[in-house]
């Protein structure tokens, strides 16, 4: 009985940590919009990783953290959440996407994460899962076509690329967090890519003439220390402790929180199309999580970690 109570308590703590991570991530798009009011989009996308690499390296040195057994994991994690998502999403916002529009498109991230976990970990999913994921993709496609005047805009393509690669990194990060402390996952990814992000940031600082206003400084500071660093401490701990199927339920609130922050801090108005699309995506992703929860996972090979 005590073992069951302990397991339930651990899952609740993990879900709480996941929610804290989502709460941090939900303000990323509004903070990026603020940063764009004085900074070049590439400087924001690359510079946030370079700046976050400093406390990441310090934390690893302080803890005397052992190196990962393989650099493949940090390489995959960094590809999505250190490079691709920050750069592509920032460019999308710079190319005309509102924070609200981006929140709806990225709202499909839980389904993308689950699909990537299936591909990476060999989990088997029922047909209902794939039907739900396909419905969500159709909703996003219809939404972007309606708002894009019948075609996909450059911003939409950038957001979709960010969505796919971020889902891959979330799935890989959740797997790594079962083999090492969760906070080390993002730290090793940031440090691994620092030889690329730090020199690129130095060049962009010299070439783009940034305007360090109060808004741009606050926005850049947030995406660097919270979205790029501290948020992942809680997020990957939640993924490792509760599993993607459960954590996906928590992630459903992220688009709604972002819509709220966008209205509160940026004055963006939620039109009918965006509102309906947000609810439709929310329903499809909830469907994927419910269907996924009934699926069976392929057994892990002996001596390897269980699938995420």
mmCIF file of C-alpha atoms in Angstrom:
data_model
loop_
_atom_site.group_PDB
_atom_site.id
_atom_site.type_symbol
_atom_site.label_atom_id
_atom_site.label_comp_id
_atom_site.label_asym_id
_atom_site.label_seq_id
_atom_site.Cartn_x
_atom_site.Cartn_y
_atom_site.Cartn_z
ATOM 1 C CA UNK A 1 0.000 0.000 0.000
ATOM 2 C CA UNK A 2 2.789 2.375 0.882
ATOM 3 C CA UNK A 3 4.557 1.556 -2.375
ATOM 4 C CA UNK A 4 1.420 2.463 -4.333
ATOM 5 C CA UNK A 5 0.999 5.697 -2.380
ATOM 6 C CA UNK A 6 4.648 6.546 -2.969
ATOM 7 C CA UNK A 7 4.372 5.872 -6.705
ATOM 8 C CA UNK A 8 1.218 7.999 -6.921
ATOM 9 C CA UNK A 9 2.926 10.795 -5.018
ATOM 10 C CA UNK A 10 5.948 10.675 -7.305
ATOM 11 C CA UNK A 11 3.729 10.868 -10.383
ATOM 12 C CA UNK A 12 1.911 13.877 -8.963
ATOM 13 C CA UNK A 13 5.207 15.630 -8.291
ATOM 14 C CA UNK A 14 6.341 14.812 -11.821
ATOM 15 C CA UNK A 15 3.107 16.223 -13.263
ATOM 16 C CA UNK A 16 3.545 19.358 -11.178
ATOM 17 C CA UNK A 17 7.084 19.768 -12.500
ATOM 18 C CA UNK A 18 5.818 19.269 -16.048
ATOM 19 C CA UNK A 19 3.198 21.967 -15.502
ATOM 20 C CA UNK A 20 5.849 24.372 -14.213
ATOM 21 C CA UNK A 21 7.851 23.712 -17.377
ATOM 22 C CA UNK A 22 4.788 24.347 -19.544
ATOM 23 C CA UNK A 23 4.033 27.541 -17.615
ATOM 24 C CA UNK A 24 7.539 28.784 -18.418
ATOM 25 C CA UNK A 25 7.335 27.754 -22.080
ATOM 26 C CA UNK A 26 3.909 29.344 -22.560
ATOM 27 C CA UNK A 27 5.413 32.842 -22.333
ATOM 28 C CA UNK A 28 8.170 32.120 -24.874
ATOM 29 C CA UNK A 29 6.355 33.522 -27.920
ATOM 30 C CA UNK A 30 5.240 36.765 -26.223
ATOM 31 C CA UNK A 31 8.752 37.241 -24.814
ATOM 32 C CA UNK A 32 10.220 36.675 -28.283
ATOM 33 C CA UNK A 33 7.915 39.337 -29.726
ATOM 34 C CA UNK A 34 9.193 41.769 -27.086
ATOM 35 C CA UNK A 35 12.792 40.891 -27.921
ATOM 36 C CA UNK A 36 12.127 41.491 -31.622
ATOM 37 C CA UNK A 37 11.320 45.125 -30.861
ATOM 38 C CA UNK A 38 15.028 45.839 -30.689
ATOM 39 C CA UNK A 39 16.982 42.754 -31.723
ATOM 40 C CA UNK A 40 17.653 40.844 -34.907
ATOM 41 C CA UNK A 41 15.722 37.539 -35.087
ATOM 42 C CA UNK A 42 18.861 35.462 -35.680
ATOM 43 C CA UNK A 43 20.528 37.104 -32.683
ATOM 44 C CA UNK A 44 17.565 36.108 -30.525
ATOM 45 C CA UNK A 45 17.378 32.565 -31.885
ATOM 46 C CA UNK A 46 21.099 31.819 -31.573
ATOM 47 C CA UNK A 47 22.023 34.165 -28.749
ATOM 48 C CA UNK A 48 19.601 32.711 -26.231
ATOM 49 C CA UNK A 49 21.380 29.346 -26.487
ATOM 50 C CA UNK A 50 24.810 30.978 -26.223
ATOM 51 C CA UNK A 51 23.822 32.921 -23.116
ATOM 52 C CA UNK A 52 22.176 29.882 -21.497
ATOM 53 C CA UNK A 53 25.317 27.827 -22.130
ATOM 54 C CA UNK A 54 27.154 29.863 -19.474
ATOM 55 C CA UNK A 55 25.060 28.779 -16.454
ATOM 56 C CA UNK A 56 24.705 25.325 -18.022
ATOM 57 C CA UNK A 57 28.476 24.832 -18.062
ATOM 58 C CA UNK A 58 28.752 26.253 -14.552
ATOM 59 C CA UNK A 59 26.107 23.865 -13.231
ATOM 60 C CA UNK A 60 27.816 20.837 -14.786
ATOM 61 C CA UNK A 61 31.186 21.855 -13.349
ATOM 62 C CA UNK A 62 29.733 22.543 -9.910
ATOM 63 C CA UNK A 63 28.018 19.127 -9.829
ATOM 64 C CA UNK A 64 31.054 17.378 -11.359
ATOM 65 C CA UNK A 65 28.600 15.720 -13.701
ATOM 66 C CA UNK A 66 29.745 12.619 -15.536
ATOM 67 C CA UNK A 67 29.770 12.874 -19.315
ATOM 68 C CA UNK A 68 26.948 11.158 -21.211
ATOM 69 C CA UNK A 69 27.724 7.607 -22.301
ATOM 70 C CA UNK A 70 26.878 8.685 -25.845
ATOM 71 C CA UNK A 71 26.766 12.142 -27.424
ATOM 72 C CA UNK A 72 23.993 11.093 -29.777
ATOM 73 C CA UNK A 73 21.296 12.001 -27.247
ATOM 74 C CA UNK A 74 22.530 15.550 -26.496
ATOM 75 C CA UNK A 75 23.096 16.035 -30.233
ATOM 76 C CA UNK A 76 19.444 15.211 -30.997
ATOM 77 C CA UNK A 77 18.115 17.238 -28.074
ATOM 78 C CA UNK A 78 20.210 20.237 -29.052
ATOM 79 C CA UNK A 79 19.239 20.025 -32.710
ATOM 80 C CA UNK A 80 15.618 20.669 -31.801
ATOM 81 C CA UNK A 81 15.455 22.775 -28.658
ATOM 82 C CA UNK A 82 18.827 24.565 -28.802
ATOM 83 C CA UNK A 83 19.032 25.348 -32.521
ATOM 84 C CA UNK A 84 15.968 24.593 -34.640
ATOM 85 C CA UNK A 85 13.047 25.656 -32.468
ATOM 86 C CA UNK A 86 14.572 28.946 -31.191
ATOM 87 C CA UNK A 87 15.756 30.006 -34.650
ATOM 88 C CA UNK A 88 12.759 28.838 -36.692
ATOM 89 C CA UNK A 89 10.103 30.105 -34.285
ATOM 90 C CA UNK A 90 11.807 33.498 -33.937
ATOM 91 C CA UNK A 91 12.076 33.828 -37.713
ATOM 92 C CA UNK A 92 8.386 32.896 -37.993
ATOM 93 C CA UNK A 93 7.415 35.685 -35.600
ATOM 94 C CA UNK A 94 9.687 38.082 -37.502
ATOM 95 C CA UNK A 95 8.000 37.067 -40.792
ATOM 96 C CA UNK A 96 4.535 38.107 -39.698
ATOM 97 C CA UNK A 97 3.195 35.382 -37.437
ATOM 98 C CA UNK A 98 1.523 36.650 -34.292
ATOM 99 C CA UNK A 99 2.199 34.977 -30.970
ATOM 100 C CA UNK A 100 -1.421 33.758 -30.953
ATOM 101 C CA UNK A 101 -1.112 32.244 -34.438
ATOM 102 C CA UNK A 102 2.133 30.514 -33.463
ATOM 103 C CA UNK A 103 0.528 29.144 -30.308
ATOM 104 C CA UNK A 104 -2.181 27.403 -32.343
ATOM 105 C CA UNK A 105 0.295 25.821 -34.780
ATOM 106 C CA UNK A 106 2.643 24.710 -32.008
ATOM 107 C CA UNK A 107 -0.404 23.379 -30.157
ATOM 108 C CA UNK A 108 0.097 20.148 -32.077
ATOM 109 C CA UNK A 109 3.418 19.619 -30.278
ATOM 110 C CA UNK A 110 2.117 16.948 -27.834
ATOM 111 C CA UNK A 111 1.004 14.774 -30.749
ATOM 112 C CA UNK A 112 4.309 15.377 -32.561
ATOM 113 C CA UNK A 113 6.214 14.438 -29.410
ATOM 114 C CA UNK A 114 4.247 11.216 -29.057
ATOM 115 C CA UNK A 115 4.846 10.322 -32.700
ATOM 116 C CA UNK A 116 8.569 10.923 -32.307
ATOM 117 C CA UNK A 117 8.607 8.820 -29.151
ATOM 118 C CA UNK A 118 6.962 6.045 -31.155
ATOM 119 C CA UNK A 119 9.612 6.254 -33.855
ATOM 120 C CA UNK A 120 12.507 6.538 -31.392
ATOM 121 C CA UNK A 121 11.349 3.963 -28.833
ATOM 122 C CA UNK A 122 9.425 1.522 -31.024
ATOM 123 C CA UNK A 123 6.138 1.909 -29.164
ATOM 124 C CA UNK A 124 3.025 0.482 -30.808
ATOM 125 C CA UNK A 125 0.038 2.792 -31.108
ATOM 126 C CA UNK A 126 -3.603 1.947 -31.897
ATOM 127 C CA UNK A 127 -5.330 3.175 -35.036
ATOM 128 C CA UNK A 128 -7.268 5.719 -33.001
ATOM 129 C CA UNK A 129 -4.025 7.468 -32.131
ATOM 130 C CA UNK A 130 -3.022 7.884 -35.762
ATOM 131 C CA UNK A 131 -6.541 9.023 -36.673
ATOM 132 C CA UNK A 132 -6.392 11.672 -33.954
ATOM 133 C CA UNK A 133 -2.900 12.816 -34.955
ATOM 134 C CA UNK A 134 -4.006 13.047 -38.594
ATOM 135 C CA UNK A 135 -7.072 15.058 -37.608
ATOM 136 C CA UNK A 136 -4.907 17.471 -35.655
ATOM 137 C CA UNK A 137 -2.568 17.902 -38.602
ATOM 138 C CA UNK A 138 -5.575 18.548 -40.848
ATOM 139 C CA UNK A 139 -6.868 21.203 -38.431
ATOM 140 C CA UNK A 140 -3.509 22.970 -38.413
ATOM 141 C CA UNK A 141 -3.260 22.792 -42.216
ATOM 142 C CA UNK A 142 -6.769 24.218 -42.656
ATOM 143 C CA UNK A 143 -6.084 26.958 -40.121
ATOM 144 C CA UNK A 144 -2.861 28.053 -41.802
ATOM 145 C CA UNK A 145 -4.471 27.959 -45.255
ATOM 146 C CA UNK A 146 -7.404 30.097 -44.107
ATOM 147 C CA UNK A 147 -5.199 32.689 -42.451
ATOM 148 C CA UNK A 148 -2.657 32.539 -45.254
ATOM 149 C CA UNK A 149 -5.185 33.336 -47.978
ATOM 150 C CA UNK A 150 -5.212 29.830 -49.424
ATOM 151 C CA UNK A 151 -1.501 29.031 -49.116
ATOM 152 C CA UNK A 152 1.129 28.315 -46.524
ATOM 153 C CA UNK A 153 3.130 31.375 -45.591
ATOM 154 C CA UNK A 154 6.844 31.408 -44.869
ATOM 155 C CA UNK A 155 6.025 31.825 -41.183
ATOM 156 C CA UNK A 156 3.814 28.720 -41.249
ATOM 157 C CA UNK A 157 6.534 26.595 -42.842
ATOM 158 C CA UNK A 158 9.027 27.803 -40.247
ATOM 159 C CA UNK A 159 6.630 26.961 -37.406
ATOM 160 C CA UNK A 160 5.949 23.496 -38.803
ATOM 161 C CA UNK A 161 9.678 22.805 -39.040
ATOM 162 C CA UNK A 162 10.106 23.967 -35.449
ATOM 163 C CA UNK A 163 7.213 21.736 -34.398
ATOM 164 C CA UNK A 164 8.662 18.544 -35.896
ATOM 165 C CA UNK A 165 12.203 19.005 -34.614
ATOM 166 C CA UNK A 166 11.059 20.104 -31.165
ATOM 167 C CA UNK A 167 8.901 16.984 -30.868
ATOM 168 C CA UNK A 168 11.942 14.857 -31.669
ATOM 169 C CA UNK A 169 14.021 16.630 -29.022
ATOM 170 C CA UNK A 170 11.303 16.328 -26.383
ATOM 171 C CA UNK A 171 11.044 12.585 -26.945
ATOM 172 C CA UNK A 172 14.824 12.114 -26.855
ATOM 173 C CA UNK A 173 15.170 14.344 -23.815
ATOM 174 C CA UNK A 174 12.541 12.364 -21.944
ATOM 175 C CA UNK A 175 14.472 9.180 -22.723
ATOM 176 C CA UNK A 176 17.770 10.690 -21.555
ATOM 177 C CA UNK A 177 16.196 11.965 -18.338
ATOM 178 C CA UNK A 178 15.690 8.342 -17.295
ATOM 179 C CA UNK A 179 19.435 7.741 -17.503
ATOM 180 C CA UNK A 180 20.750 10.939 -15.881
ATOM 181 C CA UNK A 181 19.433 13.812 -13.742
ATOM 182 C CA UNK A 182 16.858 15.701 -15.797
ATOM 183 C CA UNK A 183 18.573 19.072 -15.462
ATOM 184 C CA UNK A 184 21.738 17.691 -17.052
ATOM 185 C CA UNK A 185 19.932 16.869 -20.304
ATOM 186 C CA UNK A 186 19.527 20.491 -21.405
ATOM 187 C CA UNK A 187 22.879 21.482 -19.878
ATOM 188 C CA UNK A 188 24.835 18.965 -21.952
ATOM 189 C CA UNK A 189 22.918 19.947 -25.097
ATOM 190 C CA UNK A 190 23.694 23.638 -24.554
ATOM 191 C CA UNK A 191 27.371 22.971 -23.861
ATOM 192 C CA UNK A 192 27.668 20.655 -26.864
ATOM 193 C CA UNK A 193 26.411 23.359 -29.226
ATOM 194 C CA UNK A 194 28.265 26.238 -27.536
ATOM 195 C CA UNK A 195 31.225 26.110 -29.996
ATOM 196 C CA UNK A 196 28.670 27.025 -32.680
ATOM 197 C CA UNK A 197 26.292 29.344 -30.817
ATOM 198 C CA UNK A 198 28.843 31.486 -28.953
ATOM 199 C CA UNK A 199 30.955 32.582 -31.967
ATOM 200 C CA UNK A 200 27.801 33.086 -34.053
ATOM 201 C CA UNK A 201 26.315 35.274 -31.311
ATOM 202 C CA UNK A 202 29.478 37.365 -31.076
ATOM 203 C CA UNK A 203 29.380 37.960 -34.826
ATOM 204 C CA UNK A 204 25.659 38.822 -34.783
ATOM 205 C CA UNK A 205 26.175 41.304 -31.940
ATOM 206 C CA UNK A 206 28.752 43.124 -34.037
ATOM 207 C CA UNK A 207 26.856 42.913 -37.333
ATOM 208 C CA UNK A 208 23.249 43.706 -36.398
ATOM 209 C CA UNK A 209 23.531 46.775 -34.129
ATOM 210 C CA UNK A 210 20.999 45.651 -31.494
ATOM 211 C CA UNK A 211 18.831 48.201 -29.696
ATOM 212 C CA UNK A 212 18.784 47.209 -26.024
ATOM 213 C CA UNK A 213 15.484 48.711 -24.946
ATOM 214 C CA UNK A 214 13.719 47.662 -21.761
ATOM 215 C CA UNK A 215 11.350 45.473 -23.802
ATOM 216 C CA UNK A 216 14.010 43.795 -25.904
ATOM 217 C CA UNK A 217 16.247 43.192 -22.894
ATOM 218 C CA UNK A 218 13.402 41.692 -20.848
ATOM 219 C CA UNK A 219 12.266 39.496 -23.719
ATOM 220 C CA UNK A 220 15.765 38.264 -24.549
ATOM 221 C CA UNK A 221 16.570 37.642 -20.899
ATOM 222 C CA UNK A 222 13.406 35.582 -20.467
ATOM 223 C CA UNK A 223 13.922 33.321 -23.484
ATOM 224 C CA UNK A 224 17.577 32.835 -22.527
ATOM 225 C CA UNK A 225 17.328 31.970 -18.838
ATOM 226 C CA UNK A 226 13.796 30.626 -18.534
ATOM 227 C CA UNK A 227 12.664 29.244 -21.908
ATOM 228 C CA UNK A 228 16.117 27.954 -22.876
ATOM 229 C CA UNK A 229 17.398 26.821 -19.497
ATOM 230 C CA UNK A 230 15.353 26.638 -16.281
ATOM 231 C CA UNK A 231 12.100 25.549 -17.920
ATOM 232 C CA UNK A 232 13.736 22.346 -19.154
ATOM 233 C CA UNK A 233 14.823 21.395 -15.633
ATOM 234 C CA UNK A 234 11.196 20.923 -14.677
ATOM 235 C CA UNK A 235 10.004 19.736 -18.088
ATOM 236 C CA UNK A 236 12.395 16.831 -18.568
ATOM 237 C CA UNK A 237 11.940 15.780 -14.929
ATOM 238 C CA UNK A 238 8.212 15.636 -15.589
ATOM 239 C CA UNK A 239 8.668 13.619 -18.772
ATOM 240 C CA UNK A 240 10.917 11.122 -17.019
ATOM 241 C CA UNK A 241 8.730 10.798 -13.931
ATOM 242 C CA UNK A 242 5.250 10.710 -15.414
ATOM 243 C CA UNK A 243 5.764 9.611 -19.019
ATOM 244 C CA UNK A 244 4.757 11.305 -22.251
ATOM 245 C CA UNK A 245 1.211 9.932 -22.232
ATOM 246 C CA UNK A 246 0.395 11.654 -18.936
ATOM 247 C CA UNK A 247 2.553 14.726 -19.495
ATOM 248 C CA UNK A 248 0.839 15.250 -22.851
ATOM 249 C CA UNK A 249 -2.336 16.013 -20.932
ATOM 250 C CA UNK A 250 -0.543 18.825 -19.077
ATOM 251 C CA UNK A 251 0.904 20.203 -22.300
ATOM 252 C CA UNK A 252 -2.619 20.835 -23.593
ATOM 253 C CA UNK A 253 -2.802 24.050 -21.586
ATOM 254 C CA UNK A 254 0.249 25.656 -23.223
ATOM 255 C CA UNK A 255 -1.527 27.136 -26.307
ATOM 256 C CA UNK A 256 -4.313 28.510 -24.104
ATOM 257 C CA UNK A 257 -1.803 30.115 -21.732
ATOM 258 C CA UNK A 258 0.103 31.627 -24.653
ATOM 259 C CA UNK A 259 -3.113 33.068 -26.083
ATOM 260 C CA UNK A 260 -3.812 34.645 -22.703
ATOM 261 C CA UNK A 261 -0.303 36.115 -22.345
ATOM 262 C CA UNK A 262 -0.480 37.458 -25.914
ATOM 263 C CA UNK A 263 -3.716 39.284 -25.184
ATOM 264 C CA UNK A 264 -2.522 40.563 -21.804
ATOM 265 C CA UNK A 265 0.999 41.732 -22.644
ATOM 266 C CA UNK A 266 0.914 42.306 -26.418
ATOM 267 C CA UNK A 267 -2.671 43.426 -26.920
ATOM 268 C CA UNK A 268 -3.285 40.751 -29.558
ATOM 269 C CA UNK A 269 -6.960 40.102 -30.228
ATOM 270 C CA UNK A 270 -8.237 36.560 -30.490
ATOM 271 C CA UNK A 271 -10.333 36.351 -33.664
ATOM 272 C CA UNK A 272 -12.980 33.702 -34.270
ATOM 273 C CA UNK A 273 -10.821 31.608 -36.624
ATOM 274 C CA UNK A 274 -7.955 31.436 -34.144
ATOM 275 C CA UNK A 275 -10.280 30.598 -31.271
ATOM 276 C CA UNK A 276 -12.030 27.796 -33.158
ATOM 277 C CA UNK A 277 -8.703 26.416 -34.412
ATOM 278 C CA UNK A 278 -7.248 26.439 -30.897
ATOM 279 C CA UNK A 279 -10.204 24.474 -29.541
ATOM 280 C CA UNK A 280 -10.097 22.033 -32.464
ATOM 281 C CA UNK A 281 -6.385 21.370 -31.987
ATOM 282 C CA UNK A 282 -6.938 21.019 -28.249
ATOM 283 C CA UNK A 283 -9.598 18.384 -28.881
ATOM 284 C CA UNK A 284 -7.457 16.451 -31.369
ATOM 285 C CA UNK A 285 -4.434 16.397 -29.090
ATOM 286 C CA UNK A 286 -6.585 15.289 -26.152
ATOM 287 C CA UNK A 287 -7.828 12.494 -28.423
ATOM 288 C CA UNK A 288 -4.268 11.430 -29.251
ATOM 289 C CA UNK A 289 -3.342 11.285 -25.570
ATOM 290 C CA UNK A 290 -6.397 9.221 -24.660
ATOM 291 C CA UNK A 291 -5.823 6.847 -27.578
ATOM 292 C CA UNK A 292 -2.110 6.629 -26.834
ATOM 293 C CA UNK A 293 -2.774 5.699 -23.237
ATOM 294 C CA UNK A 294 -4.482 2.502 -24.399
ATOM 295 C CA UNK A 295 -1.648 1.465 -26.683
ATOM 296 C CA UNK A 296 0.998 -1.077 -25.829
ATOM 297 C CA UNK A 297 4.688 -0.345 -25.828
ATOM 298 C CA UNK A 298 7.118 -2.615 -27.549
ATOM 299 C CA UNK A 299 9.264 -4.424 -25.002
ATOM 300 C CA UNK A 300 12.671 -2.874 -24.442
ATOM 301 C CA UNK A 301 15.705 -4.987 -25.356
ATOM 302 C CA UNK A 302 17.460 -6.510 -22.366
ATOM 303 C CA UNK A 303 19.929 -4.121 -20.832
ATOM 304 C CA UNK A 304 18.425 -1.018 -22.470
ATOM 305 C CA UNK A 305 16.183 1.598 -20.838
ATOM 306 C CA UNK A 306 12.449 1.212 -21.169
ATOM 307 C CA UNK A 307 10.781 3.292 -23.884
ATOM 308 C CA UNK A 308 9.599 6.762 -22.992
#
